[in-house]
Coordinates of C-alpha atoms and ligand atoms in Angstrom, one line a residue:
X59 CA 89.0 128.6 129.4
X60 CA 85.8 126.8 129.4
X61 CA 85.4 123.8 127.6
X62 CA 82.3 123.1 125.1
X63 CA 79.8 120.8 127.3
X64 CA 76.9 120.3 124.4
X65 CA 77.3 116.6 124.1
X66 CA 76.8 116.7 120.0
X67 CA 80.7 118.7 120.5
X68 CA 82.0 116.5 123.1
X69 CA 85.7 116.9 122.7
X70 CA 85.8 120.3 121.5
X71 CA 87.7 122.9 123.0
X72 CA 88.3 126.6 122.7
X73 CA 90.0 126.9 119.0
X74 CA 93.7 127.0 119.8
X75 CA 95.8 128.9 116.6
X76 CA 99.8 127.8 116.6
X77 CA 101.2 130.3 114.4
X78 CA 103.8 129.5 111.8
X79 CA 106.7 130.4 113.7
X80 CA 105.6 128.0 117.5
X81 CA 105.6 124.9 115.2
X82 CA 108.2 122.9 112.8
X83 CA 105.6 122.3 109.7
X84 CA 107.5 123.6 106.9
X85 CA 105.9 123.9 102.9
X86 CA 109.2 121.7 102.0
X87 CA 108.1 119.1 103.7
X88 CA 104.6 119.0 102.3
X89 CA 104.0 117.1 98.6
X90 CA 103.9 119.8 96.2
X91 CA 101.2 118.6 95.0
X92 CA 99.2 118.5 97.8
X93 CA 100.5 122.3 97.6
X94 CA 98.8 122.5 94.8
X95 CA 95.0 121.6 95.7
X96 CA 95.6 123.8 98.7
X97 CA 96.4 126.6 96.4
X98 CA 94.1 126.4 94.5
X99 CA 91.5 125.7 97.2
X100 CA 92.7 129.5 98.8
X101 CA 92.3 130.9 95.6
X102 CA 89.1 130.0 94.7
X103 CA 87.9 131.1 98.7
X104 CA 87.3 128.4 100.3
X105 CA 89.1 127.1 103.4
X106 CA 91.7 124.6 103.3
X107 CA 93.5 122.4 105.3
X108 CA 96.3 120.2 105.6
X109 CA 94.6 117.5 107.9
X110 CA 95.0 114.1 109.5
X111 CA 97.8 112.0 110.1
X112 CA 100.2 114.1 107.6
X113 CA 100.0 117.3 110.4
X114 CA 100.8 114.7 113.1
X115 CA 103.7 113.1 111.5
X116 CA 105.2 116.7 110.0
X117 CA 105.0 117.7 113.5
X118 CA 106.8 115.1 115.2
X119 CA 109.6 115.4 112.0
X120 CA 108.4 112.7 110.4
X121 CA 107.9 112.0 106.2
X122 CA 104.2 111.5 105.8
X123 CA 103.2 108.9 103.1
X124 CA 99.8 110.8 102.2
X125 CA 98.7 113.8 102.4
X126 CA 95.3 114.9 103.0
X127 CA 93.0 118.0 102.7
X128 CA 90.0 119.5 104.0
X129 CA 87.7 122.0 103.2
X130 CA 84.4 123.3 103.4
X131 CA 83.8 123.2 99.4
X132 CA 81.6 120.5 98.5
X133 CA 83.0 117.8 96.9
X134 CA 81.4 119.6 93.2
X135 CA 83.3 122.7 94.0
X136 CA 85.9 120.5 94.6
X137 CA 86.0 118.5 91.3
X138 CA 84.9 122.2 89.7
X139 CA 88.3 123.7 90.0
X140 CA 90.4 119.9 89.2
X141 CA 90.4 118.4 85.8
X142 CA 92.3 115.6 87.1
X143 CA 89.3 115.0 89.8
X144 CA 87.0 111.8 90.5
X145 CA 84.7 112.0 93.2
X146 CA 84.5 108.5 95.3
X147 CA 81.7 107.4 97.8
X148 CA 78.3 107.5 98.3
X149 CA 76.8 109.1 101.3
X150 CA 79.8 111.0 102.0
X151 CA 81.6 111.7 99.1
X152 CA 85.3 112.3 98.4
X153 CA 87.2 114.3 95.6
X154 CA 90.5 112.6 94.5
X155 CA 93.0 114.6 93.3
X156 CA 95.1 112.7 91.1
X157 CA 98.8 113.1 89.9
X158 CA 100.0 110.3 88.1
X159 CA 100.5 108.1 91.1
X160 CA 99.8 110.8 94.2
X161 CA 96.3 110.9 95.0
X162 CA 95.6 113.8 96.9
X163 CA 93.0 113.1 98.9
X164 CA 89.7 116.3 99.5
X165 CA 87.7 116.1 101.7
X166 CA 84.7 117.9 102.9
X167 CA 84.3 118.8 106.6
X168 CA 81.6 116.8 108.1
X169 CA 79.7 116.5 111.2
X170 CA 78.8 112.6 111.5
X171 CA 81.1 110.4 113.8
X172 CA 81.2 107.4 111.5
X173 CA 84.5 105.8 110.7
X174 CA 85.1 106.6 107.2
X175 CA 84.6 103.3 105.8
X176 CA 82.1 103.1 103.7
X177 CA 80.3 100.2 106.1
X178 CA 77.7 102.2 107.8
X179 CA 76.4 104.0 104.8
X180 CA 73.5 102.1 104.9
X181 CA 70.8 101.3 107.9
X182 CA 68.4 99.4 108.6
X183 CA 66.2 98.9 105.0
X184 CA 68.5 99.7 103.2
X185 CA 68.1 103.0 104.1
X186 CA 70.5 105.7 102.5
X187 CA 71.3 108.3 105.6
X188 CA 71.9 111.3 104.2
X189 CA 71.3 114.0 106.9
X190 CA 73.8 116.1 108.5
X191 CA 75.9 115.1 106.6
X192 CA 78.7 118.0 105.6
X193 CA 80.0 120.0 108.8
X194 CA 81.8 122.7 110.4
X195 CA 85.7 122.6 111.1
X196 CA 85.2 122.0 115.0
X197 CA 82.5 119.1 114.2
X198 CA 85.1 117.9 111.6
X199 CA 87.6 118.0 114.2
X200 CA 85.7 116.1 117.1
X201 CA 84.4 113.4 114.7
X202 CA 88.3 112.3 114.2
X203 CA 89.5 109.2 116.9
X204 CA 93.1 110.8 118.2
X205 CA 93.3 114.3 119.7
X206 CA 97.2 114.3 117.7
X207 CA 95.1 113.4 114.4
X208 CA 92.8 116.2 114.9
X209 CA 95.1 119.0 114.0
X210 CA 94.6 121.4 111.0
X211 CA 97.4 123.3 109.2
X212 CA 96.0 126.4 107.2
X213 CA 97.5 127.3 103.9
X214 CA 96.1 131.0 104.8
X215 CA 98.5 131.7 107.1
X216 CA 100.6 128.4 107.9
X217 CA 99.1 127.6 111.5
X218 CA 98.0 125.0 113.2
X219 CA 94.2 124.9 114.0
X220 CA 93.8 123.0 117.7
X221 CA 90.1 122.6 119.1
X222 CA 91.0 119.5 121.0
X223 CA 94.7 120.0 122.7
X224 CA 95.9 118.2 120.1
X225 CA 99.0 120.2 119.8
X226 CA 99.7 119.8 123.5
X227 CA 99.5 115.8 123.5
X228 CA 101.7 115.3 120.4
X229 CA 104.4 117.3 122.6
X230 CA 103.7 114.7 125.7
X231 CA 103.7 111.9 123.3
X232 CA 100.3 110.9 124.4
X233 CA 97.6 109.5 122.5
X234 CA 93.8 110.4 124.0
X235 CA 90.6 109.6 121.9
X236 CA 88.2 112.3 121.6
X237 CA 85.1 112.6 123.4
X238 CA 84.2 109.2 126.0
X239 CA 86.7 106.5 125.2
X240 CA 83.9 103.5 125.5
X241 CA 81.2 105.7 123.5
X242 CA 83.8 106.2 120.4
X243 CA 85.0 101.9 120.5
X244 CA 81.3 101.2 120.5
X245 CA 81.0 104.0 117.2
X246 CA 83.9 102.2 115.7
X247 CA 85.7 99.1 117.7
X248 CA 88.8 99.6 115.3
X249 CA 89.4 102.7 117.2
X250 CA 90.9 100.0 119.7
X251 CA 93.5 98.7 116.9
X252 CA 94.3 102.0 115.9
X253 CA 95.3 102.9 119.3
X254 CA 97.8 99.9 119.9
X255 CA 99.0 100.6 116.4
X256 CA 99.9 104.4 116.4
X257 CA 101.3 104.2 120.2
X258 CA 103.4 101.2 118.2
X259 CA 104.4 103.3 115.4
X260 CA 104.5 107.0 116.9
X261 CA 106.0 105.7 120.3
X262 CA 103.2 107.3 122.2
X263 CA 101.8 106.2 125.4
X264 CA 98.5 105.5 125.4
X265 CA 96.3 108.0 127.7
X266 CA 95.2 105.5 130.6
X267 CA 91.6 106.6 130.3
X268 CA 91.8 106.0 126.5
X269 CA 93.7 102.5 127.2
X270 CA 91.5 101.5 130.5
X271 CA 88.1 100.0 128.5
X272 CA 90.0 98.1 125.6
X273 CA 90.4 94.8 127.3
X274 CA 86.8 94.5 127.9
X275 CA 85.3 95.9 124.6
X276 CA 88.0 93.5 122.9
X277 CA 85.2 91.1 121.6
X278 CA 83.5 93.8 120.0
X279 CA 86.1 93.5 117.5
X280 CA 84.2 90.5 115.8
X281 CA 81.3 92.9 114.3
X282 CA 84.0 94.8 112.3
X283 CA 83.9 93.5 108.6
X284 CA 87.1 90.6 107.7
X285 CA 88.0 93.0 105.1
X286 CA 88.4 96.2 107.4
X287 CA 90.4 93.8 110.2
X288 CA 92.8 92.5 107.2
X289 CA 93.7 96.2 106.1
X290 CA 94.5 97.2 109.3
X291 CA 96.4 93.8 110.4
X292 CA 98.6 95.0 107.5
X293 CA 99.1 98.3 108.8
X294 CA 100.1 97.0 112.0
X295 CA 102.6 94.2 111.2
X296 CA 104.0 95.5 107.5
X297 CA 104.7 99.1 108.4
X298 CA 108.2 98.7 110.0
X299 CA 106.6 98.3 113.9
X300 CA 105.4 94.8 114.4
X301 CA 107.2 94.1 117.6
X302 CA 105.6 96.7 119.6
X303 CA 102.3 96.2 117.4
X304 CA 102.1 92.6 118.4
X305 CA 103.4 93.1 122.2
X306 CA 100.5 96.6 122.4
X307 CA 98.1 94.0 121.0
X308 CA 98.8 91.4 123.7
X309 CA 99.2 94.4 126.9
X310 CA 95.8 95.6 125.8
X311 CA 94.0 91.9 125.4
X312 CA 93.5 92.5 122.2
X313 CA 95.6 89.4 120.6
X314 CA 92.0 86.8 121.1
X315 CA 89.9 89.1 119.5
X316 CA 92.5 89.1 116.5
X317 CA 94.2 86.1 116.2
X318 CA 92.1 83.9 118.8
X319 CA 93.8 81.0 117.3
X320 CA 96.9 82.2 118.0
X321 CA 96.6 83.4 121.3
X322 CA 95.2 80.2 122.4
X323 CA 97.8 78.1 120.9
X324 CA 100.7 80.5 122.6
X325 CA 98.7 80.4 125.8
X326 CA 99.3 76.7 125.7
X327 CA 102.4 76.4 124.7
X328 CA 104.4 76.6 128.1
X329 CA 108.2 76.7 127.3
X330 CA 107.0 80.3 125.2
X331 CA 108.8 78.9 122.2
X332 CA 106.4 79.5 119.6
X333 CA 106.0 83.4 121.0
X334 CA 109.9 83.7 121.0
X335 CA 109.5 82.4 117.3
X336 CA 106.6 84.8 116.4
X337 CA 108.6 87.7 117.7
X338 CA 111.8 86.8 116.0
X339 CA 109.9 86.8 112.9
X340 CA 108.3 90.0 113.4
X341 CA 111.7 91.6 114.2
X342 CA 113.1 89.9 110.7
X343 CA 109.8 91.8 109.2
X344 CA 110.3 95.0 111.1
X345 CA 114.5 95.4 109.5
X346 CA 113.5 94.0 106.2
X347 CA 110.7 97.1 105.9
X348 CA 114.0 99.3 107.3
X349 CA 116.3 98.1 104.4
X350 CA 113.2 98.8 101.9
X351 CA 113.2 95.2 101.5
X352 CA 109.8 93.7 100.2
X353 CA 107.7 91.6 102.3
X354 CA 104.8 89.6 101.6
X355 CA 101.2 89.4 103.7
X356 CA 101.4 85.2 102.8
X357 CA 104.7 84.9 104.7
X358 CA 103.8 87.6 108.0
X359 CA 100.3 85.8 107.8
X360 CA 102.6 81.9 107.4
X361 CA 104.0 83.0 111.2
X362 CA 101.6 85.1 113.0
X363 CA 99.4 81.7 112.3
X364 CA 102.2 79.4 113.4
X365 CA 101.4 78.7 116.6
X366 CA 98.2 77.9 115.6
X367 CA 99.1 75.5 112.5
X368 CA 101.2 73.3 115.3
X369 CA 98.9 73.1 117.6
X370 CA 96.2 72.0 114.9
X371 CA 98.7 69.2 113.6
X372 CA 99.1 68.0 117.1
X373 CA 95.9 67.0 117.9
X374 CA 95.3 65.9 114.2
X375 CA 98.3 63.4 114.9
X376 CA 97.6 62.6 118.9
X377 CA 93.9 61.1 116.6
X378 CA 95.7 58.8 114.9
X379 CA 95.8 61.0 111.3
X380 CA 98.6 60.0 109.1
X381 CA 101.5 63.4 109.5
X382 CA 101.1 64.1 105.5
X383 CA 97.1 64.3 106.1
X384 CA 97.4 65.8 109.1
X385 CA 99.8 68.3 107.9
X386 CA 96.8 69.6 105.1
X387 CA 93.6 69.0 107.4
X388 CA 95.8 71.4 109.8
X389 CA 96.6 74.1 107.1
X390 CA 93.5 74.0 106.0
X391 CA 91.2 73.9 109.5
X392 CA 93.3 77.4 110.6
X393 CA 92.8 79.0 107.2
X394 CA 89.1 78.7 107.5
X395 CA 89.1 80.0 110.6
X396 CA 91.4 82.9 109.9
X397 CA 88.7 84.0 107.3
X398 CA 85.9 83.9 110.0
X399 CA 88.0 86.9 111.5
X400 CA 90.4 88.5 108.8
X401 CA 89.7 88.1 105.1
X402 CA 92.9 86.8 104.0
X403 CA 92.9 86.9 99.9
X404 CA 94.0 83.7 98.5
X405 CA 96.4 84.8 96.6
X406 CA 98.2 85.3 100.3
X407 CA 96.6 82.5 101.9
X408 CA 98.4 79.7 99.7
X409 CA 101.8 80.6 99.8
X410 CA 101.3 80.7 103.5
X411 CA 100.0 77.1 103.5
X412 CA 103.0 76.2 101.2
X413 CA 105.6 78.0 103.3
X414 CA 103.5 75.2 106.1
X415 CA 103.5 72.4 104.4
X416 CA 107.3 72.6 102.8
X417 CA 108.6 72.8 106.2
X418 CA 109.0 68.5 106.6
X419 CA 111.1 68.7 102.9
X420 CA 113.9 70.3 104.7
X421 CA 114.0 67.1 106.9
X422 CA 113.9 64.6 104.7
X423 CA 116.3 66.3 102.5
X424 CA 114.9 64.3 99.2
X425 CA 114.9 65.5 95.3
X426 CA 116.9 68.9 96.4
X427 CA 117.3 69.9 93.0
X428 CA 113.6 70.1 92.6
X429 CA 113.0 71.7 95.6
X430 CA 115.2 73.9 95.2
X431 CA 113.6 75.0 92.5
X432 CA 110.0 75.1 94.1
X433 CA 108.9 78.7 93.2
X434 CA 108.3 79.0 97.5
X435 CA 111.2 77.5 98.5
X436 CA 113.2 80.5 99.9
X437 CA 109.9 82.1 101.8
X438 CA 109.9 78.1 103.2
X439 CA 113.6 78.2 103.8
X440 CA 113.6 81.7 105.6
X441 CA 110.8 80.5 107.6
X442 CA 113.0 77.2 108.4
X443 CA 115.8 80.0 109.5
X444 CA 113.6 81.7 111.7
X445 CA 112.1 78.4 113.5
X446 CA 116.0 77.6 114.1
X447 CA 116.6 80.8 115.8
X448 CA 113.6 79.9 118.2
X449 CA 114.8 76.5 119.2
X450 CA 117.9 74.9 117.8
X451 CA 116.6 72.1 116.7
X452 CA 116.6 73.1 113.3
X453 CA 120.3 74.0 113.3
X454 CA 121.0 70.4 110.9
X455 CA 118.8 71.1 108.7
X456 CA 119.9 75.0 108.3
X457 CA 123.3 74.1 108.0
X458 CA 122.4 71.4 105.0
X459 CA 119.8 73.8 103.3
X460 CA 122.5 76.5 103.8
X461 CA 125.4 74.7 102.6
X462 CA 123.3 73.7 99.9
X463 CA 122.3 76.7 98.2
X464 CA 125.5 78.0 98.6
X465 CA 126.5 75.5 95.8
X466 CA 123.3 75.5 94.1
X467 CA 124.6 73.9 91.1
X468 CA 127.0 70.7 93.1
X469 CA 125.6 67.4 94.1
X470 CA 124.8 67.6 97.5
X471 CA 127.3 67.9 100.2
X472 CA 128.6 65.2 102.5
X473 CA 128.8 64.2 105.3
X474 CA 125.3 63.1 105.1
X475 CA 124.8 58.9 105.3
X476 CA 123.0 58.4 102.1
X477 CA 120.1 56.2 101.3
X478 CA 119.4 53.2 99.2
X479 CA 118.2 55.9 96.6
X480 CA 121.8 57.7 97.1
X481 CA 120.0 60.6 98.6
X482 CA 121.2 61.6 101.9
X483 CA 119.2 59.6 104.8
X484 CA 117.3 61.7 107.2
X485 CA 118.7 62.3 110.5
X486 CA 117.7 59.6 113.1
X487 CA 116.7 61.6 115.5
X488 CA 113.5 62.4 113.8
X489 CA 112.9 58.6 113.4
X490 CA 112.9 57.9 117.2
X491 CA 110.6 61.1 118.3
X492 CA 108.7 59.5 115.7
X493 CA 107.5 56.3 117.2
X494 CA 107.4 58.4 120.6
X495 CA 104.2 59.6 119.8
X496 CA 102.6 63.5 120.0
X497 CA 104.2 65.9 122.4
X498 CA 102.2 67.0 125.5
X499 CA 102.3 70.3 124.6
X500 CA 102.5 72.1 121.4
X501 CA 106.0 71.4 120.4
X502 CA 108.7 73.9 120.6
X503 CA 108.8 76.4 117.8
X504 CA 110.0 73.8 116.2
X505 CA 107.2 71.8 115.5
X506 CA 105.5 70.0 113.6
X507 CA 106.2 67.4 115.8
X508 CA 107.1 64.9 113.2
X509 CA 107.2 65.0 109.5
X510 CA 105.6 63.9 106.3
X511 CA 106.9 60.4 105.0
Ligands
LIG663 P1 98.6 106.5 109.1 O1 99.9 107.3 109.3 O2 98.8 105.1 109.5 O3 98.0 106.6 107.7 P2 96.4 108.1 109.8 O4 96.1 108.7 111.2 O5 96.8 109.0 108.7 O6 97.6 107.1 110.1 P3 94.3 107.1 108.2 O7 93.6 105.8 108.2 O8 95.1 107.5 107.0 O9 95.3 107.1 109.5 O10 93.2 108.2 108.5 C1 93.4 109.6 108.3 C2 92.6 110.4 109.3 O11 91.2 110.1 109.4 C3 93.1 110.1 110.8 O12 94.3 110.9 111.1 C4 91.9 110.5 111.6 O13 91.8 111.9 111.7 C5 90.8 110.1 110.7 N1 90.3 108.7 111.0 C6 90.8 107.5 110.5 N2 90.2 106.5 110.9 C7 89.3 106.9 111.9 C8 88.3 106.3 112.7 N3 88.2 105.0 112.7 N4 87.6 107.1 113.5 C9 87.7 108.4 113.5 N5 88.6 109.1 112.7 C10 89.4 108.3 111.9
LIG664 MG1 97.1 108.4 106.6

C-alpha cells in the first residue's frame, strides 16, 4: 500500500481497521464512565474515540489510570450534551467531563503538532494563533509523538483505528515517533523524555532511528519550561519504573541535560558509590510504589540530588568552610541550581534539605529523644539506611538508630562509651578522618565527608 508523502501528513498511513474480535480491548476494562461520554458522544452523532495512552495500555493488558476521548464535536457540542462539563484552555480548548473524582477527559481532533501544553499558545506579540486549529482524525493521529499512542478505539463498532502501524509496533514492543524523529524533538524536546520513560515503563525498545538523534538534541531540553521538566521528572521516577527510567536517561545522554549536577558529580566520583546509592534508592522507590506505599517528590528529589549535595560540601570544606556552614551553603547552592532546570515546589524542596542536613545527627548520636521526634526524622533515617546499603560505613550508626527506635521509649542502649554529658560519645573513627582533611574524590556514598560539630 502506498504511504501518504504530503509532508503536512508525514506519518500517516493507509487507515488500518482491527476489528473487535483481532484485538484484546474489552468494554470491562474501560471506566464506565468514560463509557458514558462515548455513549452519549454516538448518540448524539458525532464520532468518538477511546484515544491515547488508555488504547495502548488496554492493549498490552494493562489498567489504564485515565481515560481519554476524542471526537470531532467542538468542545460546545461537547459541554452541550454534559451538565457536569467545564471547558479548559485557550487556543485549543478541552471539555472535562467530571464524575466526582474521574475526569474524563474530550477532546477535539486537531491538526496542529504542538505538545498539548498550554506553552506555545502564544507567539511572538503576544499573538493568540488561532488558525487550523480543529482537525481530521488522521491529522489528529499524526500530530501524537508514539505510533503505539496513536491508536483509536471506536465505540461504533469496537475497532481499533491504525493510520500509523501503530497496532503493529505495540505487538513488536517497539516505540517509533511519528513523522522525522529530529523534526518532532525540535517541535517538542520532551518528546526525548517521553521516549526513555515509556520504553521504561512499557518495556519497549526504542526504534533506533527514533533513539539515534537524542544524545545530540539533549541540550535542547533547557528551553522546556522548569514546570513541564518537574511533571515529567515525576512521571519518570514515582510511577513504579525509576531504575530503568534513570539507567534510559543515562544510555540516551540524557542524565546532563536533567540533572547536570548530578551527572557531573557521579562522573567524578570514581569508586561509583554514589550511583550504586542512587540506584538502590530508586529500587526502594520503585517496591514502595508496588506495595501502594506512598512516596514523597522531597525524598526521590533528597537522592537523585545526592551526589550533587556531597560533592558541593566537598569543595565547601577543601576552602576551609566550617562542616555545619558548609553543610547549608551546600544545600542551598544545589537547590538553586535545581530550580534553574526543574521547578522544585518548596514545599518538596525543604524536606529534601532536611533529610541533607539531618544526616550528621545520626553520628553524633546527641538529644535522641528529640530527634527522634523531629517531624523528618524517619525520611532522614531511611535515607541513612539506604546510604548504608551503598557503602558500609554507615552500618554503626544503622545499628544504633535501629536499635533505638526499636525501644523508642528506653534510655539509649549500651554499649556506647558515653560522654561527659552522659550521652553516648561519637565513634572515633569520625574524629580521625576529621583532622585528615577533604577526600580527593567525592566521598563514598557515604559522604558528607565529616560531620557537623
Ligand atoms: P501515561 O500512561 O504516562 O499517561 P500517555 O501516553 O497517556 O502516558 P499523556 O501525557 O497522558 O501520556 O498523553 C496522552 C496522549 O497525548 C499521548 O498518548 C499522546 O498521544 C499525546 N501526547 C502527549 N504528549 C505529547 C507530546 N509531547 N507530543 C505529541 N503528543 C503527545
Ligand atoms: Mg495518560
Amino acid at each position: 500500500m502506498p504511504t501518504q508523502t504530503d509532508p503536512t501528513r508525514a506519518g500517516a498511513r493507509d487507515l488500518q481497521v482491527i476489528p473487535r474480535e483481532a484485538h484484546p480491548i474489552s468494554r470491562r476494562d474501560i471506566s464506565p464512565n468514560a463509557l458514558r461520554v462515548l455513549y452519549r458522544l454516538r448518540d448524539a452523532g458525532f464520532g468518538a474515540y477511546l484515544v491515547g495512552g488508555a488504547v495502548r495500555d488496554l492493549l498490552l493488558g494493562g489498567h489504564p489510570k485515565d481515560f481519554d476521548v476524542a471526537t470531532d464535536a467542538t468542545p460546545e457540542q461537547v459541554r452541550g450534551l454534559f451538565r457536569n462539563c467545564r471547558l479548559i484552555g485557550r487556543r485549543f480548548r478541552l471539555a472535562h467531563v467530571v464524575f466526582g473524582r474521574e475526569i474524563v477527559e474530550v477532546a477535539t481532533f486537531r491538526a496542529s503538532s504542538d505538545d498539548g501544553s498550554g506553552e506555545r499558545e502564544m507567539h511572538e506579540g503576544g499573538r493568540l494563533l488561532r488558525d487550523n486549529v480543529y482537525g481530521t482524525i488522521e491529522e489528529d493521529a499524526v500530530r501524537r509523538d508514539f505510533t503505539a499512542n496513536a491508536l483509536y478505539y471506536a465505540i461504533e463498532d469496537f475497532s481499533v483505528r491504525d493510520y500509523v502501524g501503530g497496532f503493529a509496533d505495540i505487538q513488536a514492543r517497539v516505540l517509533r515517533l511519528i513523522g522525522d524523529p529530529e523534526r518532532r524533538y525540535r517541535e517538542d524536546p520532551v518528546r526525548m523524555l517521553r521516549a526513555v520513560r515509556l520504553a521504561a515503563k512499557l518495556g519497549f525498545t526504542i526504534d533506533p532511528p527514533t533513539a539515534e538523534p537524542i544524545p545530540q538534541l539533549a541540550p535542547l531540553l533547557r528551553e522546556v519550561s522548569s514546570a513541564r521538566l518537574f511533571d515529567e521528572s515525576l512521571k519518570l521516577f514515582l510511577s513504579g519504573h525509576a531504575v530503568a527510567s534513570f539507567e534510559g536517561l543515562e544510555r540516551h545522554g540524557l542524565l546532563p541535560a536533567l540533572l547536570p549536577e548530578t551527572a557531573a558529580a557521579m562522573r567524578a566520583n570514581r569508586s561509583g558509590a554514589l550511583r550504586r546509592m542512587v540506584l538502590a534508592g530508586l529500587r526502594d522507590t520503585d517496591a514502595r510504589v508496588a506495595a501502594d506505599e506512598p512516596v514523597s517528590p522531597g525524598f526521590l528529589f533528597a537522592l537523585l540530588l545526592w551526589p550533587a549535595y556531597c560533592r558541593a560540601l566537598m569543595q565547601l570544606q577543601a576552602q576551609g568552610m566550617h562542616t555545619a556552614e558548609a553543610q547549608r551553603r551546600a544545600a542551598d547552592r544545589v537547590t538553586v541550581h535545581l530550580l534553574e532546570t526543574i521547578a522544585l515546589p518548596r514545599r518538596f524542596s525543604l524536606p529534601m534539605q532536611e533529610i541533607w542536613l539531618l544526616q550528621s545527627r545520626f553520628s553524633q548520636r546527641k538529644r535522641v529523644g528529640r530527634f527522634l521526634a523531629h517531624p523528618r526524622f524517619r525520611a532522614a533515617y531511611d535515607f541513612l539506611v539506604l546510604r548504608q546499603a551503598a557503602s558500609d560505613e554507615h552500618a554503626e550508626d544503622v545499628a544504633f538508630w535501629a536499635e533505638v527506635l526499636k525501644h523508642p521509649h528506653e534510655p539509649v542502649p549500651p554499649p556506647l562509651p558515653l560522654d561527659e554529658d552522659g550521652e553516648p560519645a561519637p565513634p572515633r573513627r569520625r574524629r580521625r578522618r576529621r583532622r585528615g582533611g577533604a577526600p580527593a574524590e567525592a566521598p563514598a556514598a557515604g559522604a558528607p565527608a565529616a560531620d557537623a560539630e
